[in-house]
Amino acid sequence: TSLAFDSNTATLVIGHSDAGISLYSTDSNNVIGTFSESEGLDSDRIRDIATRFGIAYIATEDAGVMRIDLSTPEIIGSWQSLGVDNLDTAPVAVDGEVIYLGLPGLGILLIDRLTSDIVDLWTPDDPNGIPDEDVNTLALDFFGGLLVGSEVQNTGANSNGGLARWDGSNWQLLPTSIPGWNNDPFEFYDVSSDANGVYAGTNRGACMWNWPDPNNPQSQFTLEDCWTTGGNGGGGGGGDGMPSRFVIAVDPIGPDLLYAGTTEGAAVINTSNGTVVEVWTAGDDTERARAHKYLDTLYLGFENLGIARFNLTSGNWLPSWDGSQGILEDDDVTVLIEGREEGTMWAGGDFGLTLIDLVNGTVLVQWDRGNNQDGPTLPNYSPAEILIVDNLMYYSPQRANPWNTRDEVSRINLDNNTSLPSIDAGARLGFNGVVHGMNQIGDEVWISVVETSGWGGSGDPGTILRWNTTSGDWEDDLQTIGDVGRVNAQYLGDCFPLNASCELWVAYGEDILRRFSVPNMTLLNQWDDVDGRIRGMVEFQGEYLFASMNGVLRWDPINQTWLSSWLPGDGLPQDSELDFYSMKVVGNDLWAASGYGDDGHVMRLSGNNSNWTVWDVDTNDIPDGYGADIVLCQDIVHIAVGFSAWQWWAVGGGIARFDLSDHDGDGVTEEWITPITEDNSNMVDRDARALACDEQNEILYVGFDTDNVGIDRFDYSSNNFLDTLTPEMGVSEDPVFPGGMLFDEDLLLVAHFDGEGGITRVLTSGTSATSGQVIGQGMDSCSIVRAPTAARSYAIGRSGDLSGINRVDRLDATGLIEGGFDELVGLPSGVVHEMISNGTHVWVTVGSSEYSYLASTVLQGEILDNGSVFWQYGFEAFTESINEILLVDEEIWASTVGNGLLSFNLTQRSFQPTPP
């Protein structure tokens, strides 16, 4: 299968498909050695070989990269996947020439620091018997031993194995039993030590163990104390005063002093007398502080502390202003902004509005919520945002629950301190709404608003409204693209080989459909009002057909016009449903699935006589559910029948099969044969949503809309299922998108949604399959098709749901290229928390639901002459953590909750996190 020559040893290395390798000396013209599994190779299945400086590197189907030292010659060990990926943590400790790498869920990997070779792998099954495989933390202790902290079961045993020490030859389990109910630590997050003892951060506090007496061989570790919030600390300390019992960092900082970092603050513990001597906590649980800077003082508004003040020159905190200082009437501060006069600041909160003279530290104006004598009438709700544009103040209400209406923006004339008519954002959109954000953009106030939710679920997703501050009236609202949910990209026309007529059609969500000329990727058309979502696109008898939620849409590629749609009784059978879920051309015929359950059908349009044949689902031939995907494999039309029901006893789902060529040998063609279901086979799940076929090796691949079940493989040569490709083999544990599977040559690609999303990539050879690789996580994947490019590549639809970012990625030999074929960026809804502008462009932060207070996406748009926005691109933080954004030169800086400070370089379109 492969050849490689090594000039250092004058050796020709020859790979055989199923028999290992041979070594041929070009000096002696003889075979000087052979290696196979019987000689110690990890695999006989050779794919490719490369040599470098006397080492042969051998690519295999199932055993990674094997290596042979050609100078000896001898096997020197393979490079293989350990089957652990996407770890949240991988602790490291270094002892001279040995690196200890903790791999949660596997154990500890020992690596030679000089050669980079793997020396050993410690697991619970290893002869040295590591206590537990869920390793969280590693550290070399004061005396040179290895401390290992793990997450174990709360067994109540004297030593549960959560903290262990390796002395070079034996394991010592440190005691973990604490009197009382449920006091034992069993999750260990950090370990350290000094001459006085061993320390660990655990889920039961900061714990200390005394060293064994070196003069007494029988002496053991003793548990000194666990300092926690709940008392009963074991050694008398009681834990009083600790900010949290979840201690994630421990570090000795001096004689008898231990630093303990927790999830809710930090503490210093005097270990000699068991007391907590210092505590620091954030104090504010709103995850947000309002800030204003004047001269060398920074003012920070908190919702339960008042206004904190920090002198930037001296680096000292000044006395806070709260309800006891005479500046504020209450400690809850929700907004801070600069006043109209220099040296003044408006503060807003539960107390209403207060104008403060920062130079003298005095109150100039105090308006309570509600009516004010000789002043405006304020809303009964604390302000979420206040703006001053010219002489008017705009006051948006603080949100409550999503079902509580908060959609009016109050206005105050600051020249005469009177109220003006409020701006009713909900009435503008025709519903009761909730304002999520407000800011000044040019001469306008932009207000993001969504409809209130109720028992029926979420309401209208809303948008951004534009209030003209000059005319005192509304401008056109910003257009939205909604929750895209599905991106379906398909090639239509003469594409293989590539022809000038080849087109790429991309359907985004419910309304948007794009048409490209593939040779130069020119956008030919875009429609924003199609009857989506589009679940199938095919070319049939000279027309392009689109399976939609309103029948079958039809396009004439010759005249480049839309034809009348096929509807029930008008192009479709009378008993057809309007909603279509899949559609494929098989031979000369068109197959389609419409409806669900009692209204579900599988239909076939003959290409010979133009007659429809209709079959109902929920029969002996077709399981109950809906036709999620259609694939021809081994001359059998397979329909993946998706089925999800809350009733555990309900029966449905599986794979319906229509035999075109008498697969079952009963002498009958063109008939339904026994479906594959969970009840009549060992199929791993019933909710089948995607299919792919390896015709050469007679294997049907099946994907499911279920977590953690993997990909099934039905072998038609044996009429049985092969072993499932499970998450333990590298396949994503997330559900498979309907119709989102492709088998091409030796490659299986699987689109996943929900959870982390991404694409599973598996190389196959017959019934063998390599460990899977999941790429492109952080975004849902939808359709997958081969692209008509010179080199092998694939177009993959990627849905950003409510993020505003959607793409058609390109996967080729260089990797996954985001937006390699197309990208759709747009405002998804009114769940927008922050809006800033430099006059020509605008940036907004987008959240995922009406419950969101934080955002995961920053969108950039160009402000057009008519005031509308052309959305150009977006940045994703991957978690909903973005709080506020600020434009500085060519960068957007974003503060987050839990993810530190982020920056988005606008010139390079790059994302840079700063660790918290």
Short mmCIF file of N, CA and C in Angstrom, two decimals, residues 480-601:
data_model
loop_
_atom_site.label_atom_id
_atom_site.label_comp_id
_atom_site.label_asym_id
_atom_site.label_seq_id
_atom_site.Cartn_x
_atom_site.Cartn_y
_atom_site.Cartn_z
N THR A 480 -34.99 41.73 11.21
CA THR A 480 -34.38 40.60 11.91
C THR A 480 -34.45 39.34 11.04
N ILE A 481 -33.55 38.40 11.35
CA ILE A 481 -33.55 37.12 10.63
C ILE A 481 -34.11 36.00 11.49
N GLY A 482 -34.39 36.26 12.76
CA GLY A 482 -35.01 35.27 13.62
C GLY A 482 -34.08 34.14 14.01
N ASP A 483 -34.69 33.11 14.54
CA ASP A 483 -33.97 31.89 14.93
C ASP A 483 -33.79 31.04 13.68
N VAL A 484 -32.57 31.00 13.15
CA VAL A 484 -32.35 30.31 11.88
C VAL A 484 -32.57 28.81 12.03
N GLY A 485 -31.96 28.19 13.01
CA GLY A 485 -32.27 26.79 13.32
C GLY A 485 -31.75 25.77 12.34
N ARG A 486 -31.85 26.06 11.02
CA ARG A 486 -31.44 25.10 10.00
C ARG A 486 -30.78 25.85 8.84
N VAL A 487 -29.61 25.36 8.42
CA VAL A 487 -28.94 25.87 7.22
C VAL A 487 -28.77 24.69 6.27
N ASN A 488 -29.46 24.76 5.14
CA ASN A 488 -29.45 23.66 4.18
C ASN A 488 -28.77 24.14 2.91
N ALA A 489 -27.61 23.59 2.60
CA ALA A 489 -26.84 23.97 1.41
C ALA A 489 -26.75 22.78 0.46
N GLN A 490 -27.17 22.98 -0.80
CA GLN A 490 -27.18 21.89 -1.78
C GLN A 490 -26.73 22.42 -3.13
N TYR A 491 -26.05 21.55 -3.89
CA TYR A 491 -25.63 21.88 -5.25
C TYR A 491 -26.67 21.34 -6.23
N LEU A 492 -27.10 22.21 -7.15
CA LEU A 492 -28.08 21.83 -8.16
C LEU A 492 -27.53 22.20 -9.54
N GLY A 493 -27.92 21.42 -10.55
CA GLY A 493 -27.42 21.64 -11.90
C GLY A 493 -26.30 20.65 -12.21
N ASP A 494 -25.56 20.93 -13.29
CA ASP A 494 -24.46 20.06 -13.71
C ASP A 494 -23.21 20.45 -12.92
N CYS A 495 -22.94 19.70 -11.87
CA CYS A 495 -21.86 20.08 -10.95
C CYS A 495 -20.70 19.11 -10.91
N PHE A 496 -20.91 17.88 -11.33
CA PHE A 496 -19.86 16.87 -11.24
C PHE A 496 -19.67 16.20 -12.59
N PRO A 497 -18.69 16.63 -13.41
CA PRO A 497 -17.70 17.67 -13.11
C PRO A 497 -18.33 19.06 -13.16
N LEU A 498 -17.58 20.03 -12.63
CA LEU A 498 -18.08 21.39 -12.51
C LEU A 498 -18.40 21.97 -13.87
N ASN A 499 -19.59 22.57 -13.96
CA ASN A 499 -20.09 23.15 -15.19
C ASN A 499 -20.59 24.56 -14.88
N ALA A 500 -20.65 25.39 -15.91
CA ALA A 500 -21.09 26.78 -15.73
C ALA A 500 -22.50 26.86 -15.17
N SER A 501 -23.29 25.80 -15.36
CA SER A 501 -24.68 25.83 -14.88
C SER A 501 -24.80 25.41 -13.42
N CYS A 502 -23.70 25.00 -12.80
CA CYS A 502 -23.75 24.51 -11.42
C CYS A 502 -24.09 25.66 -10.48
N GLU A 503 -25.05 25.41 -9.59
CA GLU A 503 -25.48 26.42 -8.64
C GLU A 503 -25.46 25.86 -7.22
N LEU A 504 -25.16 26.72 -6.27
CA LEU A 504 -25.28 26.40 -4.86
C LEU A 504 -26.47 27.17 -4.29
N TRP A 505 -27.42 26.43 -3.73
CA TRP A 505 -28.58 27.02 -3.10
C TRP A 505 -28.46 26.83 -1.59
N VAL A 506 -28.68 27.91 -0.85
CA VAL A 506 -28.56 27.86 0.61
C VAL A 506 -29.83 28.43 1.23
N ALA A 507 -30.48 27.61 2.03
CA ALA A 507 -31.69 28.04 2.75
C ALA A 507 -31.32 28.29 4.21
N TYR A 508 -31.60 29.51 4.67
CA TYR A 508 -31.34 29.89 6.06
C TYR A 508 -32.67 30.06 6.79
N GLY A 509 -32.94 29.17 7.72
CA GLY A 509 -34.12 29.31 8.57
C GLY A 509 -35.42 29.28 7.81
N GLU A 510 -36.34 30.13 8.23
CA GLU A 510 -37.71 30.06 7.72
C GLU A 510 -37.95 30.94 6.49
N ASP A 511 -37.09 31.89 6.20
CA ASP A 511 -37.45 32.88 5.19
C ASP A 511 -36.41 33.11 4.10
N ILE A 512 -35.13 32.89 4.37
CA ILE A 512 -34.07 33.36 3.49
C ILE A 512 -33.54 32.22 2.62
N LEU A 513 -33.47 32.50 1.31
CA LEU A 513 -32.95 31.53 0.36
C LEU A 513 -32.00 32.25 -0.58
N ARG A 514 -30.78 31.70 -0.72
CA ARG A 514 -29.78 32.30 -1.59
C ARG A 514 -29.41 31.36 -2.72
N ARG A 515 -29.07 31.96 -3.87
CA ARG A 515 -28.70 31.20 -5.07
C ARG A 515 -27.38 31.75 -5.60
N PHE A 516 -26.38 30.86 -5.72
CA PHE A 516 -25.05 31.25 -6.17
C PHE A 516 -24.68 30.52 -7.46
N SER A 517 -23.92 31.21 -8.32
CA SER A 517 -23.24 30.55 -9.43
C SER A 517 -21.93 30.01 -8.88
N VAL A 518 -21.75 28.69 -8.94
CA VAL A 518 -20.63 28.06 -8.25
C VAL A 518 -19.26 28.40 -8.85
N PRO A 519 -19.08 28.46 -10.18
CA PRO A 519 -17.73 28.70 -10.70
C PRO A 519 -17.06 29.95 -10.13
N ASN A 520 -17.82 31.01 -9.88
CA ASN A 520 -17.21 32.22 -9.31
C ASN A 520 -17.88 32.66 -8.01
N MET A 521 -18.77 31.83 -7.49
CA MET A 521 -19.52 32.09 -6.25
C MET A 521 -20.16 33.47 -6.24
N THR A 522 -20.74 33.83 -7.37
CA THR A 522 -21.51 35.07 -7.49
C THR A 522 -22.91 34.85 -6.94
N LEU A 523 -23.36 35.77 -6.10
CA LEU A 523 -24.73 35.70 -5.60
C LEU A 523 -25.68 36.14 -6.69
N LEU A 524 -26.51 35.21 -7.16
CA LEU A 524 -27.44 35.50 -8.24
C LEU A 524 -28.76 36.05 -7.73
N ASN A 525 -29.27 35.48 -6.63
CA ASN A 525 -30.55 35.92 -6.08
C ASN A 525 -30.54 35.72 -4.57
N GLN A 526 -31.34 36.50 -3.89
CA GLN A 526 -31.67 36.24 -2.50
C GLN A 526 -33.13 36.58 -2.28
N TRP A 527 -33.85 35.65 -1.67
CA TRP A 527 -35.25 35.87 -1.33
C TRP A 527 -35.37 35.85 0.19
N ASP A 528 -36.13 36.78 0.74
CA ASP A 528 -36.30 36.89 2.19
C ASP A 528 -37.69 36.49 2.66
N ASP A 529 -38.47 35.87 1.77
CA ASP A 529 -39.85 35.56 2.13
C ASP A 529 -40.29 34.18 1.62
N VAL A 530 -39.35 33.24 1.57
CA VAL A 530 -39.73 31.90 1.10
C VAL A 530 -40.50 31.17 2.19
N ASP A 531 -41.21 30.13 1.79
CA ASP A 531 -41.99 29.34 2.75
C ASP A 531 -41.10 28.26 3.38
N GLY A 532 -40.11 28.71 4.19
CA GLY A 532 -39.22 27.75 4.83
C GLY A 532 -39.90 27.11 6.05
N ARG A 533 -39.22 26.23 6.72
CA ARG A 533 -37.84 25.90 6.44
C ARG A 533 -37.73 24.89 5.30
N ILE A 534 -36.65 25.00 4.51
CA ILE A 534 -36.44 24.11 3.37
C ILE A 534 -35.69 22.88 3.85
N ARG A 535 -36.32 21.71 3.72
CA ARG A 535 -35.72 20.48 4.23
C ARG A 535 -35.22 19.54 3.13
N GLY A 536 -35.41 19.90 1.89
CA GLY A 536 -34.91 19.07 0.81
C GLY A 536 -34.81 19.88 -0.46
N MET A 537 -33.74 19.67 -1.24
CA MET A 537 -33.57 20.33 -2.53
C MET A 537 -33.08 19.28 -3.52
N VAL A 538 -33.77 19.16 -4.65
CA VAL A 538 -33.38 18.18 -5.66
C VAL A 538 -33.62 18.75 -7.04
N GLU A 539 -32.99 18.14 -8.03
CA GLU A 539 -33.28 18.43 -9.43
C GLU A 539 -34.07 17.25 -10.00
N PHE A 540 -35.25 17.54 -10.56
CA PHE A 540 -36.12 16.48 -11.03
C PHE A 540 -36.80 16.93 -12.33
N GLN A 541 -36.51 16.20 -13.38
CA GLN A 541 -37.12 16.44 -14.69
C GLN A 541 -37.01 17.91 -15.11
N GLY A 542 -35.79 18.42 -14.97
CA GLY A 542 -35.50 19.76 -15.47
C GLY A 542 -35.93 20.89 -14.56
N GLU A 543 -36.43 20.57 -13.37
CA GLU A 543 -36.83 21.61 -12.42
C GLU A 543 -36.08 21.40 -11.10
N TYR A 544 -35.91 22.49 -10.37
CA TYR A 544 -35.37 22.41 -9.03
C TYR A 544 -36.55 22.43 -8.06
N LEU A 545 -36.60 21.42 -7.18
CA LEU A 545 -37.70 21.28 -6.24
C LEU A 545 -37.20 21.47 -4.81
N PHE A 546 -38.05 22.10 -4.01
CA PHE A 546 -37.68 22.42 -2.63
C PHE A 546 -38.79 21.96 -1.70
N ALA A 547 -38.44 21.04 -0.80
CA ALA A 547 -39.40 20.57 0.20
C ALA A 547 -39.54 21.63 1.28
N SER A 548 -40.74 22.20 1.42
CA SER A 548 -40.92 23.32 2.35
C SER A 548 -42.05 23.00 3.33
N MET A 549 -42.35 23.96 4.17
CA MET A 549 -43.46 23.84 5.10
C MET A 549 -44.78 24.27 4.46
N ASN A 550 -44.73 24.60 3.17
CA ASN A 550 -45.95 24.97 2.45
C ASN A 550 -45.93 24.33 1.06
N GLY A 551 -45.81 23.02 1.06
CA GLY A 551 -45.78 22.29 -0.19
C GLY A 551 -44.39 22.19 -0.78
N VAL A 552 -44.34 21.92 -2.09
CA VAL A 552 -43.08 21.78 -2.81
C VAL A 552 -42.91 22.99 -3.71
N LEU A 553 -41.87 23.78 -3.45
CA LEU A 553 -41.57 24.96 -4.27
C LEU A 553 -40.84 24.50 -5.53
N ARG A 554 -41.03 25.24 -6.64
CA ARG A 554 -40.46 24.81 -7.93
C ARG A 554 -39.78 25.99 -8.62
N TRP A 555 -38.58 25.72 -9.17
CA TRP A 555 -37.79 26.73 -9.87
C TRP A 555 -37.45 26.23 -11.26
N ASP A 556 -37.65 27.10 -12.25
CA ASP A 556 -37.31 26.79 -13.63
C ASP A 556 -35.89 27.31 -13.88
N PRO A 557 -34.86 26.43 -13.97
CA PRO A 557 -33.49 26.91 -14.14
C PRO A 557 -33.22 27.49 -15.54
N ILE A 558 -34.05 27.14 -16.51
CA ILE A 558 -33.83 27.66 -17.85
C ILE A 558 -34.27 29.12 -17.92
N ASN A 559 -35.50 29.38 -17.50
CA ASN A 559 -36.04 30.74 -17.52
C ASN A 559 -35.73 31.52 -16.25
N GLN A 560 -35.15 30.84 -15.27
CA GLN A 560 -34.77 31.45 -14.00
C GLN A 560 -35.95 32.18 -13.35
N THR A 561 -37.04 31.44 -13.21
CA THR A 561 -38.24 31.98 -12.58
C THR A 561 -38.87 30.92 -11.69
N TRP A 562 -39.65 31.39 -10.73
CA TRP A 562 -40.39 30.47 -9.89
C TRP A 562 -41.64 30.00 -10.63
N LEU A 563 -41.93 28.72 -10.49
CA LEU A 563 -43.15 28.13 -11.01
C LEU A 563 -44.15 28.00 -9.87
N SER A 564 -45.39 27.71 -10.20
CA SER A 564 -46.38 27.53 -9.15
C SER A 564 -46.01 26.34 -8.27
N SER A 565 -46.22 26.47 -6.98
CA SER A 565 -45.87 25.41 -6.04
C SER A 565 -46.82 24.23 -6.17
N TRP A 566 -46.30 23.05 -5.82
CA TRP A 566 -47.17 21.88 -5.71
C TRP A 566 -47.82 21.90 -4.33
N LEU A 567 -49.14 21.82 -4.33
CA LEU A 567 -49.91 21.80 -3.10
C LEU A 567 -50.85 20.60 -3.11
N PRO A 568 -51.40 20.22 -1.97
CA PRO A 568 -52.34 19.10 -1.97
C PRO A 568 -53.47 19.33 -2.96
N GLY A 569 -53.67 18.36 -3.88
CA GLY A 569 -54.70 18.47 -4.89
C GLY A 569 -54.30 19.31 -6.09
N ASP A 570 -53.12 19.92 -6.03
CA ASP A 570 -52.63 20.75 -7.13
C ASP A 570 -51.14 20.46 -7.33
N GLY A 571 -50.87 19.34 -7.95
CA GLY A 571 -49.50 18.88 -8.14
C GLY A 571 -49.11 17.79 -7.17
N LEU A 572 -49.71 17.80 -5.99
CA LEU A 572 -49.50 16.78 -4.97
C LEU A 572 -50.78 15.96 -4.82
N PRO A 573 -50.67 14.74 -4.28
CA PRO A 573 -51.88 13.97 -4.02
C PRO A 573 -52.81 14.73 -3.07
N GLN A 574 -54.08 14.49 -3.19
CA GLN A 574 -55.06 15.21 -2.40
C GLN A 574 -54.84 15.01 -0.90
N ASP A 575 -54.38 13.80 -0.51
CA ASP A 575 -54.23 13.52 0.92
C ASP A 575 -52.83 13.84 1.44
N SER A 576 -52.03 14.52 0.63
CA SER A 576 -50.72 14.96 1.10
C SER A 576 -50.87 16.07 2.14
N GLU A 577 -49.88 16.19 3.01
CA GLU A 577 -49.82 17.31 3.93
C GLU A 577 -49.02 18.45 3.30
N LEU A 578 -49.12 19.63 3.89
CA LEU A 578 -48.35 20.77 3.39
C LEU A 578 -46.88 20.73 3.81
N ASP A 579 -46.61 20.16 5.00
CA ASP A 579 -45.26 20.19 5.54
C ASP A 579 -44.45 18.99 5.05
N PHE A 580 -43.32 19.29 4.41
CA PHE A 580 -42.44 18.25 3.87
C PHE A 580 -41.14 18.24 4.66
N TYR A 581 -40.67 17.04 5.00
CA TYR A 581 -39.51 16.89 5.86
C TYR A 581 -38.29 16.30 5.16
N SER A 582 -38.48 15.65 4.03
CA SER A 582 -37.35 15.11 3.28
C SER A 582 -37.79 14.85 1.85
N MET A 583 -36.79 14.85 0.94
CA MET A 583 -37.09 14.62 -0.48
C MET A 583 -35.80 14.19 -1.17
N LYS A 584 -35.88 13.12 -1.98
CA LYS A 584 -34.73 12.62 -2.71
C LYS A 584 -35.18 12.08 -4.06
N VAL A 585 -34.28 12.14 -5.02
CA VAL A 585 -34.50 11.50 -6.31
C VAL A 585 -33.82 10.14 -6.28
N VAL A 586 -34.57 9.09 -6.57
CA VAL A 586 -34.04 7.73 -6.61
C VAL A 586 -34.32 7.17 -8.01
N GLY A 587 -33.28 6.99 -8.80
CA GLY A 587 -33.48 6.58 -10.18
C GLY A 587 -34.23 7.64 -10.95
N ASN A 588 -35.37 7.26 -11.53
CA ASN A 588 -36.20 8.21 -12.27
C ASN A 588 -37.33 8.78 -11.42
N ASP A 589 -37.38 8.38 -10.15
CA ASP A 589 -38.54 8.72 -9.33
C ASP A 589 -38.17 9.73 -8.24
N LEU A 590 -39.21 10.44 -7.80
CA LEU A 590 -39.07 11.40 -6.70
C LEU A 590 -39.72 10.81 -5.46
N TRP A 591 -38.95 10.73 -4.37
CA TRP A 591 -39.47 10.26 -3.10
C TRP A 591 -39.54 11.43 -2.12
N ALA A 592 -40.59 11.45 -1.30
CA ALA A 592 -40.77 12.56 -0.36
C ALA A 592 -41.54 12.05 0.87
N ALA A 593 -41.36 12.76 1.96
CA ALA A 593 -42.10 12.45 3.18
C ALA A 593 -42.76 13.72 3.68
N SER A 594 -44.05 13.63 4.01
CA SER A 594 -44.78 14.80 4.52
C SER A 594 -45.59 14.39 5.73
N GLY A 595 -45.88 15.37 6.58
CA GLY A 595 -46.72 15.11 7.74
C GLY A 595 -46.01 14.32 8.81
N TYR A 596 -46.74 14.11 9.91
CA TYR A 596 -46.18 13.42 11.07
C TYR A 596 -47.28 12.58 11.71
N GLY A 597 -46.91 11.39 12.16
CA GLY A 597 -47.84 10.55 12.90
C GLY A 597 -49.07 10.18 12.09
N ASP A 598 -50.25 10.45 12.65
CA ASP A 598 -51.50 10.08 11.97
C ASP A 598 -51.64 10.77 10.63
N ASP A 599 -50.98 11.91 10.44
CA ASP A 599 -51.06 12.63 9.18
C ASP A 599 -49.83 12.41 8.31
N GLY A 600 -48.96 11.48 8.70
CA GLY A 600 -47.71 11.28 7.98
C GLY A 600 -47.85 10.39 6.76
N HIS A 601 -47.07 10.73 5.72
CA HIS A 601 -47.09 9.95 4.48
C HIS A 601 -45.68 9.81 3.93
#
